[in-house]
Amino acid sequence: MSMNETLGSTKRSLSERRAQGKGRGRYRAALFALCVVSAAIAAPALAEKLPTDPLLRIEAGMHTSVVKAVSLSADEKLAATGTDDKTVRLWSVPDGRLLRTFRMPVDSGNGGKVFAVALSPDGSLVAAAGWDAAYEVEQHMYVTLFDARTGAMLGRLGPLPNIINILEFSPDGGRLVAGFGGRSGVKVWAAPVWTEALSDAGYGDQVYGANFAADGRLTTASYDGNIRLYDANLQLRAKRIASGGHRPHGVAFSPDGQAIAVGYDDSTNVDVVNAGNLTKLFSADTRGLTGGALISVAWSADGQRLFAGGTHWEGEIRPVYAWPNGGRGARFVASSASSDVVRDLRPYGRSGVAFGSGDPAFGMVGDAGNLAMFKGPVTADLRGARGQAFAVSRDVRRVRFGLKQNGVDPFEFDAAQFNLIASPVAPPGLHPARIDGLSITEWVNYTTPKLNGKGLPLEQFEISRAIAILPDASGFILGADWHLRRFDSLGKEVWEEPVPGSAWGVNLSDDGQIVVVAYGDGTIRWHRTSDGKELLALFVQAQDKRWVAWTPSGYYAASPGGEDLIGWHVNRGLEKAPDFFPGSRFRDRFYRPDIVQSVLNTLDEAKAVEEADAAAHRKRDTTPLIQHLPPVITVKGPATGATFSAAGVTLDYDLRSPSGSPVDAVDVLIDGRPAAEARGFERVAAGTVALGAGHVNVTLPPRNVSVALIAHSGALASEPAAVNLLWAGAAPASADANLLKPKLYGLFIGISKYQDDRLQLGLAAKDAHDLAEALKAQSGKLYGGVETRVLIDQEATRGDILDGLEWLEKQVTSRD
């Protein structure tokens, strides 16, 4: 099967279950040395063909697309997730802290989308795959391996014949299995050098299900209708047509290895088969469940509960069902936290389950049935953005939309005033899209929209979502899952533009010159009607309501804190992890509300920039952005959570300068303050720090500390590379106990004498001095130490005050 046929097959299975508008998106091992990995991994040689210019990406601290995979470490302290947004994220469990984001090499299309993720049992290694950016270069796919502690890319397994739908480590971490799209079957690699241990291409359709038993056996599920069983030596021992549906999707061994659960893409059946010969043992009770399918299955760790979830819905939720008594008991809802497709299930705790869904969201259901952890969507859910749920002003500067499905929790954004306000009642002056004036039918959640009874040319399996008819009825805009299109009144396509997510809603300005679209990635985007080119985009963080609006070149306006909702992704070839720099890094260059306001007037970004620069008497910086990139420093060891028992600690680091500029200094911070002693930086010249691998010796206090490295290249500073280290030595003597207490810093300003004789306060300077002295008496008591600065009368100049504030900023940490 060709790659296009594979994609079509993927689109079909997803499209069929989204036909009611319920879907949202498109379609464990010891850590090893990099030199060992490289010996077994093909190294693609065409990385220079990847985009090398920085690419603007949304970064909201959480996935912005369907969570397709969830994987837990054996101790369940870590969880890895992956999605179409081209990132893999590592989370602390159960507190839900984001520990690290792994970025794939990407292109402007599908390249970099993550369909599968596996975290090694010891939590040291992350494997990720899906639609690799190498495909557009060499027509091959790869599995990418990351060091979970540092984020470094360790290597790539491949080349591989097709997209990768599933990855899973064996319970002992010694094997990794991949299931492919098309008819490419499965492949297994074995540690420690990850040599190929199994390659079975004898499959008739794609593979979504693969699972290891504790004893090393492997089972797979394929859309060719078969369940397969391989023994511990990876020899095929059984193959049987599944009885509960035509497309078995998910499989899972019971903890005792005696049974295998099977879920289906085209059925709500959940079967349990014998793990020796694949004969059916029984089916879980799914009576009364109609519509959708239960694609994902998992057992609880104690084997007493069987779980399943998928595209089946109850009202507005996609439940995770559970059956007690080893799957033979009465069905109940284990979780109702998801409103979109439940894509992955994993055991959690003794009798709970972890899930990933299309909201996008993921979470853990505890042993008592409680939601032990939940990371919900931070994107606006723009499904159902039609009618009054997606209304705009005549000039489309104002747009009203819901942060939740079907226009619920409505907000209005004003692109002229840069306001985002709650809008519980629709204000006057906003209108929904015009949908009359032309005879267009079957355009809401159908694959076959028609004009005057004649079908419109969509891609196979593509679903139409919304229309807006031009003011003079000379044509219309049609939003679908994969494209935004303009047609004339006879149904001839005028233009076609790829979209960042399903186009759930479309609307037009009164003059018909601007199209506004509500997309599946949670963005609102303004397009030029003449050719479909994007003019402006808006992203609203649905939880805290921060927002950012930006032009295609990255000029932006934002609410406080909103500018870091976007950032610049920089590929470093196929063999290295990309860099990412938050938007605030380039505020001086790209924070341009004037351009954002102007672009909807000029309908041309270049012209808007020219006009705004002229009005501001500003000369535009045309140097390549890459020349402005700050240095990048990473701590290679020790890892966060490591212990130390002596004052002297050596930090190993790696230092790079993407811009090519020399690095002139590296600061070492202990709990946010400059280290009193740091030695070992290699110098290549006076004032210049050597790039590449290095180390620095730091003297640490006898307590738990945070140590960070910050590299400087002129005015550019790196992001802090921080590790938290735990004191494992003897408890400090009483004389040193103050080291464990927070410090107090105080800046006291008292001005008694003013140039204006009427403003003589008398005691202000004395009060500042006396208060500082009173607080100093707390040193060694409530506080480990007290440091003060007192500025009185003539000493309290503007410069002195600013210096004092800068002193506070540099010295005070979160524990002081």
Short mmCIF file of C-alpha atoms in Angstrom, two decimals, residues 268-440:
data_model
loop_
_atom_site.label_atom_id
_atom_site.label_comp_id
_atom_site.label_asym_id
_atom_site.label_seq_id
_atom_site.Cartn_x
_atom_site.Cartn_y
_atom_site.Cartn_z
CA THR A 268 -18.55 -1.55 20.72
CA ASN A 269 -17.64 -5.17 21.43
CA VAL A 270 -14.86 -5.97 23.88
CA ASP A 271 -13.64 -9.55 23.65
CA VAL A 272 -11.37 -11.60 25.91
CA VAL A 273 -9.44 -14.39 24.19
CA ASN A 274 -7.20 -17.18 25.38
CA ALA A 275 -3.57 -16.06 25.42
CA GLY A 276 -2.38 -19.50 24.31
CA ASN A 277 -4.41 -20.08 21.14
CA LEU A 278 -6.49 -16.87 20.73
CA THR A 279 -9.82 -18.67 21.02
CA LYS A 280 -12.58 -16.56 22.46
CA LEU A 281 -13.22 -16.91 26.19
CA PHE A 282 -16.03 -14.37 26.63
CA SER A 283 -17.20 -10.87 25.75
CA ALA A 284 -17.58 -8.07 28.25
CA ASP A 285 -21.14 -6.88 28.71
CA THR A 286 -21.64 -4.04 26.19
CA ARG A 287 -25.38 -4.44 25.78
CA GLY A 288 -27.10 -1.14 25.07
CA LEU A 289 -23.98 0.61 23.76
CA THR A 290 -24.74 1.90 20.28
CA GLY A 291 -22.76 4.27 18.11
CA GLY A 292 -19.02 4.64 17.89
CA ALA A 293 -16.53 2.02 18.99
CA LEU A 294 -14.41 0.92 21.95
CA ILE A 295 -10.96 1.02 20.40
CA SER A 296 -8.71 1.09 23.49
CA VAL A 297 -8.46 -1.63 26.15
CA ALA A 298 -6.43 -2.18 29.32
CA TRP A 299 -6.45 -4.34 32.44
CA SER A 300 -5.92 -3.06 35.96
CA ALA A 301 -2.62 -4.12 37.49
CA ASP A 302 -4.38 -6.57 39.81
CA GLY A 303 -6.28 -8.10 36.88
CA GLN A 304 -9.63 -7.55 38.53
CA ARG A 305 -10.87 -4.85 36.18
CA LEU A 306 -11.05 -4.60 32.42
CA PHE A 307 -11.24 -1.10 30.91
CA ALA A 308 -12.29 0.13 27.46
CA GLY A 309 -12.95 3.45 25.76
CA GLY A 310 -12.98 5.04 22.35
CA THR A 311 -15.36 6.90 20.08
CA HIS A 312 -18.54 5.78 21.82
CA TRP A 313 -20.30 8.64 23.54
CA GLU A 314 -22.93 9.19 26.19
CA GLY A 315 -24.31 12.67 25.67
CA GLU A 316 -21.32 15.01 25.59
CA ILE A 317 -18.83 12.62 27.22
CA ARG A 318 -16.67 9.78 25.95
CA PRO A 319 -16.68 7.43 28.94
CA VAL A 320 -14.04 4.96 30.00
CA TYR A 321 -15.94 1.81 30.96
CA ALA A 322 -14.85 -0.78 33.52
CA TRP A 323 -15.91 -4.36 34.14
CA PRO A 324 -15.04 -5.93 37.53
CA ASN A 325 -14.46 -9.63 38.23
CA GLY A 326 -11.80 -9.91 35.54
CA GLY A 327 -14.10 -8.44 32.89
CA ARG A 328 -17.12 -10.63 33.61
CA GLY A 329 -18.89 -8.23 35.99
CA ALA A 330 -21.46 -5.52 35.43
CA ARG A 331 -20.26 -2.55 33.41
CA PHE A 332 -19.83 0.87 35.04
CA VAL A 333 -18.32 4.22 34.04
CA ALA A 334 -14.81 4.50 35.43
CA SER A 335 -14.23 8.01 34.02
CA SER A 336 -16.37 10.67 32.40
CA ALA A 337 -13.58 13.25 32.19
CA SER A 338 -13.21 13.18 28.40
CA SER A 339 -15.47 14.79 25.84
CA ASP A 340 -13.54 13.41 22.86
CA VAL A 341 -12.15 10.13 21.58
CA VAL A 342 -10.38 8.02 24.21
CA ARG A 343 -7.25 7.11 22.27
CA ASP A 344 -5.12 5.22 24.79
CA LEU A 345 -5.54 3.35 28.07
CA ARG A 346 -2.84 2.08 30.47
CA PRO A 347 -2.92 0.43 33.93
CA TYR A 348 -2.46 2.84 36.82
CA GLY A 349 -2.10 1.98 40.49
CA ARG A 350 -3.53 -1.33 41.65
CA SER A 351 -6.98 -1.11 40.10
CA GLY A 352 -7.04 2.21 38.23
CA VAL A 353 -6.38 3.35 34.68
CA ALA A 354 -4.59 6.13 32.81
CA PHE A 355 -6.18 7.58 29.68
CA GLY A 356 -5.40 9.95 26.81
CA SER A 357 -8.09 11.63 24.75
CA GLY A 358 -8.82 14.03 21.94
CA ASP A 359 -9.98 16.98 24.04
CA PRO A 360 -6.87 17.13 24.21
CA ALA A 361 -6.55 15.72 27.73
CA PHE A 362 -5.08 12.91 29.77
CA GLY A 363 -5.46 11.72 33.32
CA MET A 364 -5.33 8.93 35.88
CA VAL A 365 -8.24 7.25 37.62
CA GLY A 366 -7.18 6.04 41.08
CA ASP A 367 -7.97 2.79 42.84
CA ALA A 368 -10.98 4.32 44.56
CA GLY A 369 -12.39 5.57 41.26
CA ASN A 370 -11.28 9.13 41.92
CA LEU A 371 -9.68 11.29 39.26
CA ALA A 372 -6.16 11.18 40.74
CA MET A 373 -4.78 13.50 38.06
CA PHE A 374 -6.21 15.34 35.08
CA LYS A 375 -4.63 17.66 32.52
CA GLY A 376 -7.46 19.20 30.55
CA PRO A 377 -7.46 21.18 27.32
CA VAL A 378 -5.97 24.67 27.19
CA THR A 379 -7.23 25.29 23.66
CA ALA A 380 -10.62 26.69 22.75
CA ASP A 381 -12.94 23.88 21.64
CA LEU A 382 -14.36 25.40 18.49
CA ARG A 383 -16.48 22.45 17.38
CA GLY A 384 -19.93 23.71 16.46
CA ALA A 385 -18.72 27.25 15.67
CA ARG A 386 -21.67 27.98 13.41
CA GLY A 387 -24.52 30.47 13.56
CA GLN A 388 -24.43 32.74 16.60
CA ALA A 389 -21.68 30.55 18.06
CA PHE A 390 -19.30 32.24 15.57
CA ALA A 391 -20.33 35.82 14.84
CA VAL A 392 -18.24 38.73 13.55
CA SER A 393 -18.54 42.48 13.06
CA ARG A 394 -18.93 44.05 9.63
CA ASP A 395 -15.16 44.66 9.40
CA VAL A 396 -14.35 41.34 11.21
CA ARG A 397 -12.22 43.14 13.83
CA ARG A 398 -14.59 41.81 16.47
CA VAL A 399 -15.29 38.11 16.69
CA ARG A 400 -17.39 36.19 19.21
CA PHE A 401 -16.73 32.49 19.84
CA GLY A 402 -17.06 29.91 22.62
CA LEU A 403 -14.14 28.46 24.53
CA LYS A 404 -16.15 25.25 24.76
CA GLN A 405 -18.01 23.20 22.17
CA ASN A 406 -21.07 24.67 20.47
CA GLY A 407 -20.31 28.22 21.57
CA VAL A 408 -20.48 27.55 25.31
CA ASP A 409 -18.49 29.98 27.52
CA PRO A 410 -18.53 32.75 24.87
CA PHE A 411 -15.88 35.47 24.60
CA GLU A 412 -15.43 38.41 22.27
CA PHE A 413 -12.07 39.47 20.89
CA ASP A 414 -11.54 42.95 19.47
CA ALA A 415 -8.54 43.07 17.12
CA ALA A 416 -8.69 46.87 16.99
CA GLN A 417 -8.71 47.49 20.75
CA PHE A 418 -6.92 44.28 21.77
CA ASN A 419 -9.63 43.33 24.24
CA LEU A 420 -10.77 39.85 25.21
CA ILE A 421 -13.95 39.99 27.27
CA ALA A 422 -16.59 37.53 28.41
CA SER A 423 -19.69 37.79 26.24
CA PRO A 424 -22.56 35.89 27.87
CA VAL A 425 -25.10 37.81 25.77
CA ALA A 426 -24.54 38.35 22.06
CA PRO A 427 -23.87 42.11 21.55
CA PRO A 428 -25.40 44.08 18.69
CA GLY A 429 -23.42 44.56 15.51
CA LEU A 430 -22.22 40.99 15.11
CA HIS A 431 -23.58 38.62 12.49
CA PRO A 432 -23.35 34.88 11.82
CA ALA A 433 -22.19 33.50 8.50
CA ARG A 434 -24.59 33.81 5.59
CA ILE A 435 -25.71 30.36 4.48
CA ASP A 436 -28.53 31.26 2.08
CA GLY A 437 -28.49 32.54 -1.50
CA LEU A 438 -27.02 29.39 -3.03
CA SER A 439 -28.36 25.86 -2.92
CA ILE A 440 -25.69 24.09 -0.89
#
